mmCIF file of C-alpha atoms and ligand atoms in Angstrom:
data_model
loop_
_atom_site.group_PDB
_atom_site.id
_atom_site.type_symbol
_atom_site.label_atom_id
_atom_site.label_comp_id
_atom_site.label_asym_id
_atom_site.label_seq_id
_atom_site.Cartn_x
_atom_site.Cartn_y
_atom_site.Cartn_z
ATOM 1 C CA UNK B 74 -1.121 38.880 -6.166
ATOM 2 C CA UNK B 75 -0.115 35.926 -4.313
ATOM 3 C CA UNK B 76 -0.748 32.666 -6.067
ATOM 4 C CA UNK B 77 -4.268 31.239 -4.722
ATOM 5 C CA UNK B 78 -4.670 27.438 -3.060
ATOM 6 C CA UNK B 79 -7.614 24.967 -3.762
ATOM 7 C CA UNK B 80 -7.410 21.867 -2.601
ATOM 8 C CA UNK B 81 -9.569 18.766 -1.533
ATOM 9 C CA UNK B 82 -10.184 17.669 2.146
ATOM 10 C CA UNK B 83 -10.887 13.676 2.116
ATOM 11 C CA UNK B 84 -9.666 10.460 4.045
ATOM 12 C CA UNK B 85 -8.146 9.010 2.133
ATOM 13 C CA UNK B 86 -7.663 11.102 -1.038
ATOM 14 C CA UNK B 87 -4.060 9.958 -2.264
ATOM 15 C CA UNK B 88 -6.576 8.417 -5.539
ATOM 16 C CA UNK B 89 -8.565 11.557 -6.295
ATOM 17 C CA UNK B 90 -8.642 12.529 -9.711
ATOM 18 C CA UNK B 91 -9.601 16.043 -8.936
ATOM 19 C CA UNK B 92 -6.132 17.882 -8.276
ATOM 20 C CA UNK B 93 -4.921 16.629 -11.889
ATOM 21 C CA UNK B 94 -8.087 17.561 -12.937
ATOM 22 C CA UNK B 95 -8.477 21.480 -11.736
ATOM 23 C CA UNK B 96 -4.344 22.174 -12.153
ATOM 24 C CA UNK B 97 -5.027 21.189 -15.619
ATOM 25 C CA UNK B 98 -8.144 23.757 -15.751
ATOM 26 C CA UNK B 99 -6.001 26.691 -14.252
ATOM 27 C CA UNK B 100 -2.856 26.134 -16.422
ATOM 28 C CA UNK B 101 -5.007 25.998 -19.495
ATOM 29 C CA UNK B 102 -6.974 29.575 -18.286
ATOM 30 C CA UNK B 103 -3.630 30.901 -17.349
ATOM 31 C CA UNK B 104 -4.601 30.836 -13.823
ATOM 32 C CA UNK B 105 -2.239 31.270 -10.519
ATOM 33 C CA UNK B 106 -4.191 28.720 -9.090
ATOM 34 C CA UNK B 107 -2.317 25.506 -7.698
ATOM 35 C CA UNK B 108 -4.907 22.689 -6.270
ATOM 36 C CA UNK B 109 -3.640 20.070 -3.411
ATOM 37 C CA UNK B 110 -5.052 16.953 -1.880
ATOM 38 C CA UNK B 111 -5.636 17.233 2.129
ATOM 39 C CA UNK B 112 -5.668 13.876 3.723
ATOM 40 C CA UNK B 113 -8.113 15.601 6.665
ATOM 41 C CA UNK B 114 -8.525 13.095 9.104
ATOM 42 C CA UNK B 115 -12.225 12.933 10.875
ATOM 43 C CA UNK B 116 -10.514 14.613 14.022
ATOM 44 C CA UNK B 117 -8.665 17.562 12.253
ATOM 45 C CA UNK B 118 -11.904 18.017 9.904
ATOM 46 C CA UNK B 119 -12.867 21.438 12.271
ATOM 47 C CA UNK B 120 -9.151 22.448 12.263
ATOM 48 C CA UNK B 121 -8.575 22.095 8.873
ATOM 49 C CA UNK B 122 -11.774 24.558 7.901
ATOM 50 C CA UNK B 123 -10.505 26.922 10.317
ATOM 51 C CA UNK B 124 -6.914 26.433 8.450
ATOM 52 C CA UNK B 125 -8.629 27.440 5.263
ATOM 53 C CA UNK B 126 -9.607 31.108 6.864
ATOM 54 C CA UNK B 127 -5.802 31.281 8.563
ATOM 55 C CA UNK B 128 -4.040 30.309 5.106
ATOM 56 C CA UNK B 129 -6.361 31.947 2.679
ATOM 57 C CA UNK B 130 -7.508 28.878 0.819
ATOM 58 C CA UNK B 131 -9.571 30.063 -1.785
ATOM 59 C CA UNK B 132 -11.831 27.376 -2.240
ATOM 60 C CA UNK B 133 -12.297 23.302 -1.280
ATOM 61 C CA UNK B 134 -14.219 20.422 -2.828
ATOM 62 C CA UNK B 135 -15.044 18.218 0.463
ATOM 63 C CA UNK B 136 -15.228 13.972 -0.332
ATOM 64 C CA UNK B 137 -15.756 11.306 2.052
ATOM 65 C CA UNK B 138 -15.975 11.112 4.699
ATOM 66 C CA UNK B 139 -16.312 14.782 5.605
ATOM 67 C CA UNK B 140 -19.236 15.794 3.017
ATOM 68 C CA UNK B 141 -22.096 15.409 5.976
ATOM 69 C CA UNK B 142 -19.647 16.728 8.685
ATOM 70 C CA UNK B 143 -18.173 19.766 7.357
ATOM 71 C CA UNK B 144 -21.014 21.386 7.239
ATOM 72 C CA UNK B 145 -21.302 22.287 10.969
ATOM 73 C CA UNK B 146 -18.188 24.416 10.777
ATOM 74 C CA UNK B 147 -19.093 27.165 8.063
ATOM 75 C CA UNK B 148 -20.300 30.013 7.935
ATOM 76 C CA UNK B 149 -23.701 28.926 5.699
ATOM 77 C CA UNK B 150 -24.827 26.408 3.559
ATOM 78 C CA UNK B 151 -26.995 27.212 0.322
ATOM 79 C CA UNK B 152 -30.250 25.477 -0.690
ATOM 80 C CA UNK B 153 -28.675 23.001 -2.699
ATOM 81 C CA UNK B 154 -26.231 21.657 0.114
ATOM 82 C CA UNK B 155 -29.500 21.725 2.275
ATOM 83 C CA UNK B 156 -31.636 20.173 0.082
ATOM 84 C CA UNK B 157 -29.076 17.380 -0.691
ATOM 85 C CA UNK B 158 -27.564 16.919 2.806
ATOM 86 C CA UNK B 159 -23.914 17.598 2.370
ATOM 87 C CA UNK B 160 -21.184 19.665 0.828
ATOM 88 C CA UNK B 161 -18.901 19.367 -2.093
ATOM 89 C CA UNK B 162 -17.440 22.382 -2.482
ATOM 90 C CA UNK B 163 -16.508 24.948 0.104
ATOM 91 C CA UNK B 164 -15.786 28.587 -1.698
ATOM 92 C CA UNK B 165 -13.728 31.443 0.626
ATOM 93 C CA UNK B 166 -14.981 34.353 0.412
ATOM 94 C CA UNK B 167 -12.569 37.195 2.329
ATOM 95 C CA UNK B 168 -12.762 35.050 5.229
ATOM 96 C CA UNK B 169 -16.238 33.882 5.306
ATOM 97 C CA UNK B 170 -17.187 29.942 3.944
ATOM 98 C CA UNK B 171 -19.753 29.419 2.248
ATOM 99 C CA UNK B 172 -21.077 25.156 1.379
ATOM 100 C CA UNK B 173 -22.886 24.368 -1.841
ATOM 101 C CA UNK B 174 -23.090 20.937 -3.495
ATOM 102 C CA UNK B 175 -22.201 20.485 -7.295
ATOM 103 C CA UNK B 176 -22.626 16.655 -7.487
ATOM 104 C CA UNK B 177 -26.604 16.990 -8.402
ATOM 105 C CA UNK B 178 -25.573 19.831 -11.055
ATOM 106 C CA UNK B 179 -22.826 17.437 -12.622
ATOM 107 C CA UNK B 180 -25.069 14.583 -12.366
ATOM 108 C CA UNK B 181 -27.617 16.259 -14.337
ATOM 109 C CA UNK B 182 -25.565 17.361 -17.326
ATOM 110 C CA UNK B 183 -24.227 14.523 -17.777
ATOM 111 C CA UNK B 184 -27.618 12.891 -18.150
ATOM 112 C CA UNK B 185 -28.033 16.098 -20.524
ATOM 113 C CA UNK B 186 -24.949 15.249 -22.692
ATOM 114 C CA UNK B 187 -26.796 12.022 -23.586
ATOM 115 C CA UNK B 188 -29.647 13.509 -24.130
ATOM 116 C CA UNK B 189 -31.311 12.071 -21.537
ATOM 117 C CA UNK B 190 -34.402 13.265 -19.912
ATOM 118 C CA UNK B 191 -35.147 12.589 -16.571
ATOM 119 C CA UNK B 192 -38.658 14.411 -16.020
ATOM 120 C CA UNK B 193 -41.592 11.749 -16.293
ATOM 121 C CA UNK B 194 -39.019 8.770 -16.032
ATOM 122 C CA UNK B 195 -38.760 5.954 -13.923
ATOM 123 C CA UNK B 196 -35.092 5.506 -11.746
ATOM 124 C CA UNK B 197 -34.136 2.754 -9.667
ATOM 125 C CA UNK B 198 -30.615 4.163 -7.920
ATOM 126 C CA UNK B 199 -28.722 1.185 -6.030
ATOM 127 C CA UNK B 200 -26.697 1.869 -2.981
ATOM 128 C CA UNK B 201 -28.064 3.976 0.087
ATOM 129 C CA UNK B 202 -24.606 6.295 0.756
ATOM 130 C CA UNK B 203 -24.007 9.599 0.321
ATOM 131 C CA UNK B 204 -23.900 9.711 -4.185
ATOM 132 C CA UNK B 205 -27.299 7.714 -4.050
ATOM 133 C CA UNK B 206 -28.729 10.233 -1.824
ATOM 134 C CA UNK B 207 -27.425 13.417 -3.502
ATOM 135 C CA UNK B 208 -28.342 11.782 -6.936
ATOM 136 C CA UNK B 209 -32.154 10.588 -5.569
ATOM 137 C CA UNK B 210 -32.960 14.343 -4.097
ATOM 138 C CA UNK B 211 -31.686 15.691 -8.198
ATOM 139 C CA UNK B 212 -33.857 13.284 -9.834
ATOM 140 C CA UNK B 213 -37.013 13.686 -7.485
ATOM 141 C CA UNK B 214 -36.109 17.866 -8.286
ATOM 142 C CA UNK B 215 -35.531 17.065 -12.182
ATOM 143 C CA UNK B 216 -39.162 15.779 -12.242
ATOM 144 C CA UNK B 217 -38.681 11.934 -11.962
ATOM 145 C CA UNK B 218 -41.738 9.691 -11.659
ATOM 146 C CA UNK B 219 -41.237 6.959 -9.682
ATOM 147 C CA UNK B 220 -37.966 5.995 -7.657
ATOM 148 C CA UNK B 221 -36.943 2.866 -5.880
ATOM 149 C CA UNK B 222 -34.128 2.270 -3.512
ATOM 150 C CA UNK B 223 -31.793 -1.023 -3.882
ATOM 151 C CA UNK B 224 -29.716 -1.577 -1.376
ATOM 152 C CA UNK B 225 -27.289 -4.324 0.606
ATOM 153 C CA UNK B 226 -28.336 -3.372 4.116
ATOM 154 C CA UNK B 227 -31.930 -2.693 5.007
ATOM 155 C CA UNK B 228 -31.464 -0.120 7.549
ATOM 156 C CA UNK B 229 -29.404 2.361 5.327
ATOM 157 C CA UNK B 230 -32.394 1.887 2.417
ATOM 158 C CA UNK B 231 -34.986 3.078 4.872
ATOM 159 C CA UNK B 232 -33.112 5.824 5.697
ATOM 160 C CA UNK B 233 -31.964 6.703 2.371
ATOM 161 C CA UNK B 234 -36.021 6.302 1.081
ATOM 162 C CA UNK B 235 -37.037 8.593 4.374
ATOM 163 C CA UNK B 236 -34.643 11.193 3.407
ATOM 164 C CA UNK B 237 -36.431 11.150 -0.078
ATOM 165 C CA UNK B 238 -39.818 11.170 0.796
ATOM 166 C CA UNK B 239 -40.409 14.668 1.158
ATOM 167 C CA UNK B 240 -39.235 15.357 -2.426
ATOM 168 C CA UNK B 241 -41.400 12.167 -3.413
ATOM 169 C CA UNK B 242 -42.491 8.527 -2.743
ATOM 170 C CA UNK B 243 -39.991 6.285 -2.892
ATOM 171 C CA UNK B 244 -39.603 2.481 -2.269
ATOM 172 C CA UNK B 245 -36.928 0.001 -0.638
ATOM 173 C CA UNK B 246 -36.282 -3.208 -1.778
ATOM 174 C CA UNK B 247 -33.399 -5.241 -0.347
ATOM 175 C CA UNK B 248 -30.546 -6.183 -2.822
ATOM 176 C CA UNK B 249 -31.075 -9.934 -1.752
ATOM 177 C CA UNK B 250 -34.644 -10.039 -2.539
ATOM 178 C CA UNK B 251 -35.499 -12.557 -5.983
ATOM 179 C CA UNK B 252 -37.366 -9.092 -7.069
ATOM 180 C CA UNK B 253 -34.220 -6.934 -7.156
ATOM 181 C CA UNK B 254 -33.026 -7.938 -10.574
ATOM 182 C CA UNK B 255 -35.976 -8.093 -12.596
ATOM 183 C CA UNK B 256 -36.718 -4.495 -11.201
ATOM 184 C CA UNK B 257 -33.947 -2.920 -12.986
ATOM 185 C CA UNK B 258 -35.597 -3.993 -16.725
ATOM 186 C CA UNK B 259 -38.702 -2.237 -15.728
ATOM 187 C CA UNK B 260 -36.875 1.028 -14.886
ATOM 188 C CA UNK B 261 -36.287 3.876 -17.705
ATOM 189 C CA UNK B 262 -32.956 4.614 -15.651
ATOM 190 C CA UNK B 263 -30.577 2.809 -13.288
ATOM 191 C CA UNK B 264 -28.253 4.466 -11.366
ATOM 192 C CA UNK B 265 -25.338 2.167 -9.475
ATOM 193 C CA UNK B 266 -24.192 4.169 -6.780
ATOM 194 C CA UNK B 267 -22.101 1.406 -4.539
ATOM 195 C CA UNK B 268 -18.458 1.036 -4.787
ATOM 196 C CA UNK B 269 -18.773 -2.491 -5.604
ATOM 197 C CA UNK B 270 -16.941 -2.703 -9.175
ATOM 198 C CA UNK B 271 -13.648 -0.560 -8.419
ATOM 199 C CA UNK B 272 -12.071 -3.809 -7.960
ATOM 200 C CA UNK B 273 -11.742 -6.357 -10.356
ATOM 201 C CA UNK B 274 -13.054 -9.427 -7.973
ATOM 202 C CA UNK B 275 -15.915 -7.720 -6.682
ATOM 203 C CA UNK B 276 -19.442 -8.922 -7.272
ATOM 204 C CA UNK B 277 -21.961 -7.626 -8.849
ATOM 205 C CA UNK B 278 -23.958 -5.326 -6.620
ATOM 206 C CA UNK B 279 -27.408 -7.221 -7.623
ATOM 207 C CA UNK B 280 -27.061 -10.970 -8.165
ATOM 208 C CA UNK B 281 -28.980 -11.269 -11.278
ATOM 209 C CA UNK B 282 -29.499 -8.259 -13.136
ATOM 210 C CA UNK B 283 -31.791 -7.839 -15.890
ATOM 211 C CA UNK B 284 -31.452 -5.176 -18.601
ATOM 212 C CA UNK B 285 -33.235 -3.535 -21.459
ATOM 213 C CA UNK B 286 -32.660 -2.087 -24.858
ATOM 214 C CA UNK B 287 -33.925 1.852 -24.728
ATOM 215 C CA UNK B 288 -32.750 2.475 -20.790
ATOM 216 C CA UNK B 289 -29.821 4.272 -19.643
ATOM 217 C CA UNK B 290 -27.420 2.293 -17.147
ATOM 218 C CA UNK B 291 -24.943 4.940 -15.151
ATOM 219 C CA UNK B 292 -22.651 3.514 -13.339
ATOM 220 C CA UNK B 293 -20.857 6.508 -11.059
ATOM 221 C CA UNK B 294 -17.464 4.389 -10.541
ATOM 222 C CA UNK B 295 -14.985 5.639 -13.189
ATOM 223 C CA UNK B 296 -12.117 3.822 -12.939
ATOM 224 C CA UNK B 297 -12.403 1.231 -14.361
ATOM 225 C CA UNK B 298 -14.252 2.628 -17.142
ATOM 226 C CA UNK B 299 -16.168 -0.052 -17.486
ATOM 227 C CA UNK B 300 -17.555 -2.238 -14.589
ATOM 228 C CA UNK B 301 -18.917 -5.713 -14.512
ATOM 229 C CA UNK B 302 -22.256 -4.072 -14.225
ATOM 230 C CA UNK B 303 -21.795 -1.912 -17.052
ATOM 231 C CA UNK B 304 -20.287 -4.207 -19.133
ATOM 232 C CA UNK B 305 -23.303 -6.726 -18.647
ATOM 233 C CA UNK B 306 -25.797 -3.849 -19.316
ATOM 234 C CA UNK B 307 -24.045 -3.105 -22.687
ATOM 235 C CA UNK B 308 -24.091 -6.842 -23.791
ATOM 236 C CA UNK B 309 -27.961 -6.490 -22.473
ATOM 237 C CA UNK B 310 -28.635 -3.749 -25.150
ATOM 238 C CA UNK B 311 -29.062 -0.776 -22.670
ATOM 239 C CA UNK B 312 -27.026 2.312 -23.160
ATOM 240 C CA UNK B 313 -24.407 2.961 -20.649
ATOM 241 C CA UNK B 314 -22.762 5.547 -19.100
ATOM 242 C CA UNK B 315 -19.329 5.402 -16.678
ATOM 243 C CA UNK B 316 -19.204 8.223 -13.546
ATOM 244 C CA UNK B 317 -16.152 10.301 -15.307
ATOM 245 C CA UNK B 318 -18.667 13.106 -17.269
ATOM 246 C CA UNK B 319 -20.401 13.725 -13.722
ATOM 247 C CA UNK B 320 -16.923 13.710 -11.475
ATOM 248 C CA UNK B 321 -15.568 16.486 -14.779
ATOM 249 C CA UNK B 322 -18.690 18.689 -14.405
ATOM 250 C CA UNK B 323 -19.453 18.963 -10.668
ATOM 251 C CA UNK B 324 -15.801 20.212 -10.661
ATOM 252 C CA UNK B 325 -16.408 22.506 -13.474
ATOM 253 C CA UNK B 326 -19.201 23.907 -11.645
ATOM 254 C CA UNK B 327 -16.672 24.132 -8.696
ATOM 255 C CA UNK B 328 -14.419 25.870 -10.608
ATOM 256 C CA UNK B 329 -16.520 28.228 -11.707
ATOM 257 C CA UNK B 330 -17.588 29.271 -8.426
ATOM 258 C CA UNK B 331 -14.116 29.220 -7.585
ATOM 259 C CA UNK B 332 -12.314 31.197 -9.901
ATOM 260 C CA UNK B 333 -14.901 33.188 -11.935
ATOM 261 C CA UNK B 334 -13.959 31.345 -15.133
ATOM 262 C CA UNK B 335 -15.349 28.617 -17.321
ATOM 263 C CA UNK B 336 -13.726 25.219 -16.956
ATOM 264 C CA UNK B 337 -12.240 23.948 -19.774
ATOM 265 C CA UNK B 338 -14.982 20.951 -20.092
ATOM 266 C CA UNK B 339 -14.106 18.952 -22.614
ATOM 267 C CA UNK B 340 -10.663 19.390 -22.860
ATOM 268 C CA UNK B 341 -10.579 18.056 -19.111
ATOM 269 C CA UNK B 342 -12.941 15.294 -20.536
ATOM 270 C CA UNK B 343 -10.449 14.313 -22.957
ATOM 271 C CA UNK B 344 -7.487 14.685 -20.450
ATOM 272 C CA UNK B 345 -8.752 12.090 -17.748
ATOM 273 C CA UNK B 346 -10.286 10.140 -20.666
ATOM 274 C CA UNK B 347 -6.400 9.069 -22.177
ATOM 275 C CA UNK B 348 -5.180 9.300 -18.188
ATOM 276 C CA UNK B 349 -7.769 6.487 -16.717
ATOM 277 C CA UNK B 350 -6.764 4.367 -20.349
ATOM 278 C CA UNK B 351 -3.138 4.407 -19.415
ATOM 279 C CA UNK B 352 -3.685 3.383 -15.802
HETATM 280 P P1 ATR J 259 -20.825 7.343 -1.190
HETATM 281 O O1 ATR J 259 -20.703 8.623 -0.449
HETATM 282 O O2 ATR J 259 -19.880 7.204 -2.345
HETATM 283 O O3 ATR J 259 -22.233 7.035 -1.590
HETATM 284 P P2 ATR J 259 -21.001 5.622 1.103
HETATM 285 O O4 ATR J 259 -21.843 6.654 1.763
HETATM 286 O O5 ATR J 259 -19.909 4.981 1.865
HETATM 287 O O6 ATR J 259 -20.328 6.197 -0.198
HETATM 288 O O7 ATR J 259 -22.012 4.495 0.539
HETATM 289 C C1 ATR J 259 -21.536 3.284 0.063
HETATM 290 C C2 ATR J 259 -22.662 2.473 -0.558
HETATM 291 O O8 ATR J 259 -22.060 1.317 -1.170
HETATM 292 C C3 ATR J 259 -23.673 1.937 0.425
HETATM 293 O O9 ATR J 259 -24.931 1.836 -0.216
HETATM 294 C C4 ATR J 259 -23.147 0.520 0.757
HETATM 295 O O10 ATR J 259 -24.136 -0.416 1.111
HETATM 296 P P3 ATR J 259 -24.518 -0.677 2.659
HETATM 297 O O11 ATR J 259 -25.466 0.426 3.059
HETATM 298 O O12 ATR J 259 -25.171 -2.018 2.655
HETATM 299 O O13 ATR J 259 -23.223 -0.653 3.445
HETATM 300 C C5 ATR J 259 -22.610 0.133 -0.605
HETATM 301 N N1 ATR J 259 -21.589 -0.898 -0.479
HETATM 302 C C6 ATR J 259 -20.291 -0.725 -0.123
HETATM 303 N N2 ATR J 259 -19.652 -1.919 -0.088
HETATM 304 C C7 ATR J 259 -20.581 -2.855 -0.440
HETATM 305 C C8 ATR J 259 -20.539 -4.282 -0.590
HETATM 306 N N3 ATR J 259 -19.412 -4.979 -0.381
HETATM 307 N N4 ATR J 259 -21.684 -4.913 -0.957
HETATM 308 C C9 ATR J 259 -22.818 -4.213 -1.176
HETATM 309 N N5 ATR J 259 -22.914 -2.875 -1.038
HETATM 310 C C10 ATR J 259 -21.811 -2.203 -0.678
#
């Protein structure tokens, strides 16, 4: 048996976590499995699906930009890439692709692992990109209550809130508008989905943000483990929660499909936990 590739196609993808993350998964479950970062760019995204058939790849996660794209070019896509919009996590099988989407699934345990509930709840998710829409369409399925959209540029919010409406009512509100911050306190859980916060300098992505004791505040950036935002929803009293639990299980689900074999989950946990403190 030939040793089997996985890999990643994203542009760029030089920072992803993930190889370190599944090469540590197959080494620990004795698997010939070796996983390599594609820099895919948008014009070689069709080629490079077709190279997975030619080479045998057993399996890819997709990232941005080519989540929404890729999808044209296999062979089907389940419910939960349909339902969500986009694709993750492309698995080979003898030749013929199928696209899921693990992001939801890793989204939601992670909630899980801190015993968090989201059915009945009330979410505001800020940002209007791709993780704001996968992690709206979970929430709406998980049995959320109300949902409002927060978001720098008006015309990606309404798009973002029509894409939700048919899994349930949600509202825009412009991150500029004096009603933005306060909104946050009255929320059960706040999800920041922008990538304002994976730079030091950058400001916060609502100007004055107002937090409770007894809500949850996730933040999907990881690195830095702790953002501006988060940090100021600590000092606020709110739990908090960094993006590195959801990036570890949607690949552990990916795995999974991958490979047939549990992902080492907290082991991996620990791993990228004492990696991402030494960087
Ligand atoms: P992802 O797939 O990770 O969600 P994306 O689709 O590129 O990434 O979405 C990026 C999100 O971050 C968007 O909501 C974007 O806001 P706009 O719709 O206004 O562009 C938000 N974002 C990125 N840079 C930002 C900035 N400097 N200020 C405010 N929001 C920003």
């Amino acid at each position: 048996m030939p040793d089997r590739v996985l890999g990643i196609f994203g542009h760029p993808v030089a920072h992803s976590l993930s190889p370190l993350m599944h090469n540590f998964a197959a080494k620990k479950r004795g698997l010939q499995f070796t996983y390599v970062a594609f820099d895919v760019e948008p014009a070689q995204l069709k080629n490079a699906v077709a190279g997975m058939r030619a080479l045998g790849i057993a399996g890819v996660n997709v990232t941005v930009p080519h989540k929404e794209a890729v999808m044209q070019y296999l062979d089907g896509v389940d419910d939960e890439a349909r339902a969500i919009g986009a694709v993750n996590t492309i698995i080979n099988t003898g030749g013929k692709l199928t696209g899921t989407n693990t992001d939801g699934k890793g989204f939601l345990r992670a909630l899980k692992a801190r015993k968090f509930n989201p059915r009945g709840k009330s979410v505001v998710i800020i940002g209007a990109g791709g993780s704001s829409r996968a992690i709206g369409v979970t929430l709406w399925q998980a049995g959320v209550k109300h949902m409002t959209v927060i978001n720098r540029t008006s015309a990606a919010g309404k798009n973002l809130v029509k894409g939700l409406s048919p899994f349930g009512a949600t509202t825009f509100v412009p991150a500029a508008s004096s009603r933005a911050g306060s909104l946050l306190a009255n929320a059960d859980l706040v999800v920041q989905c922008t990538s304002l916060g994976m730079k030091k300098d950058d400001p916060l992505p609502i100007r004055n943000p107002a937090f409770r004791g007894g809500q949850l505040v996730y933040d999907i950036i990881y690195s830095p483990v702790e953002t501006r935002f988060l940090a100021a929803a600590r000092k606020a009293g709110a739990d908090t929660i960094n993006g590195l639990a959801m990036l570890v299980y949607q690949g552990s689900e990916s795995f999974r499909l991958w490979t047939g074999k549990k992902f080492p989950d907290e082991a991996a946990l620990a791993m990228l936990k004492g990696y991402l403190g030494r960087i």
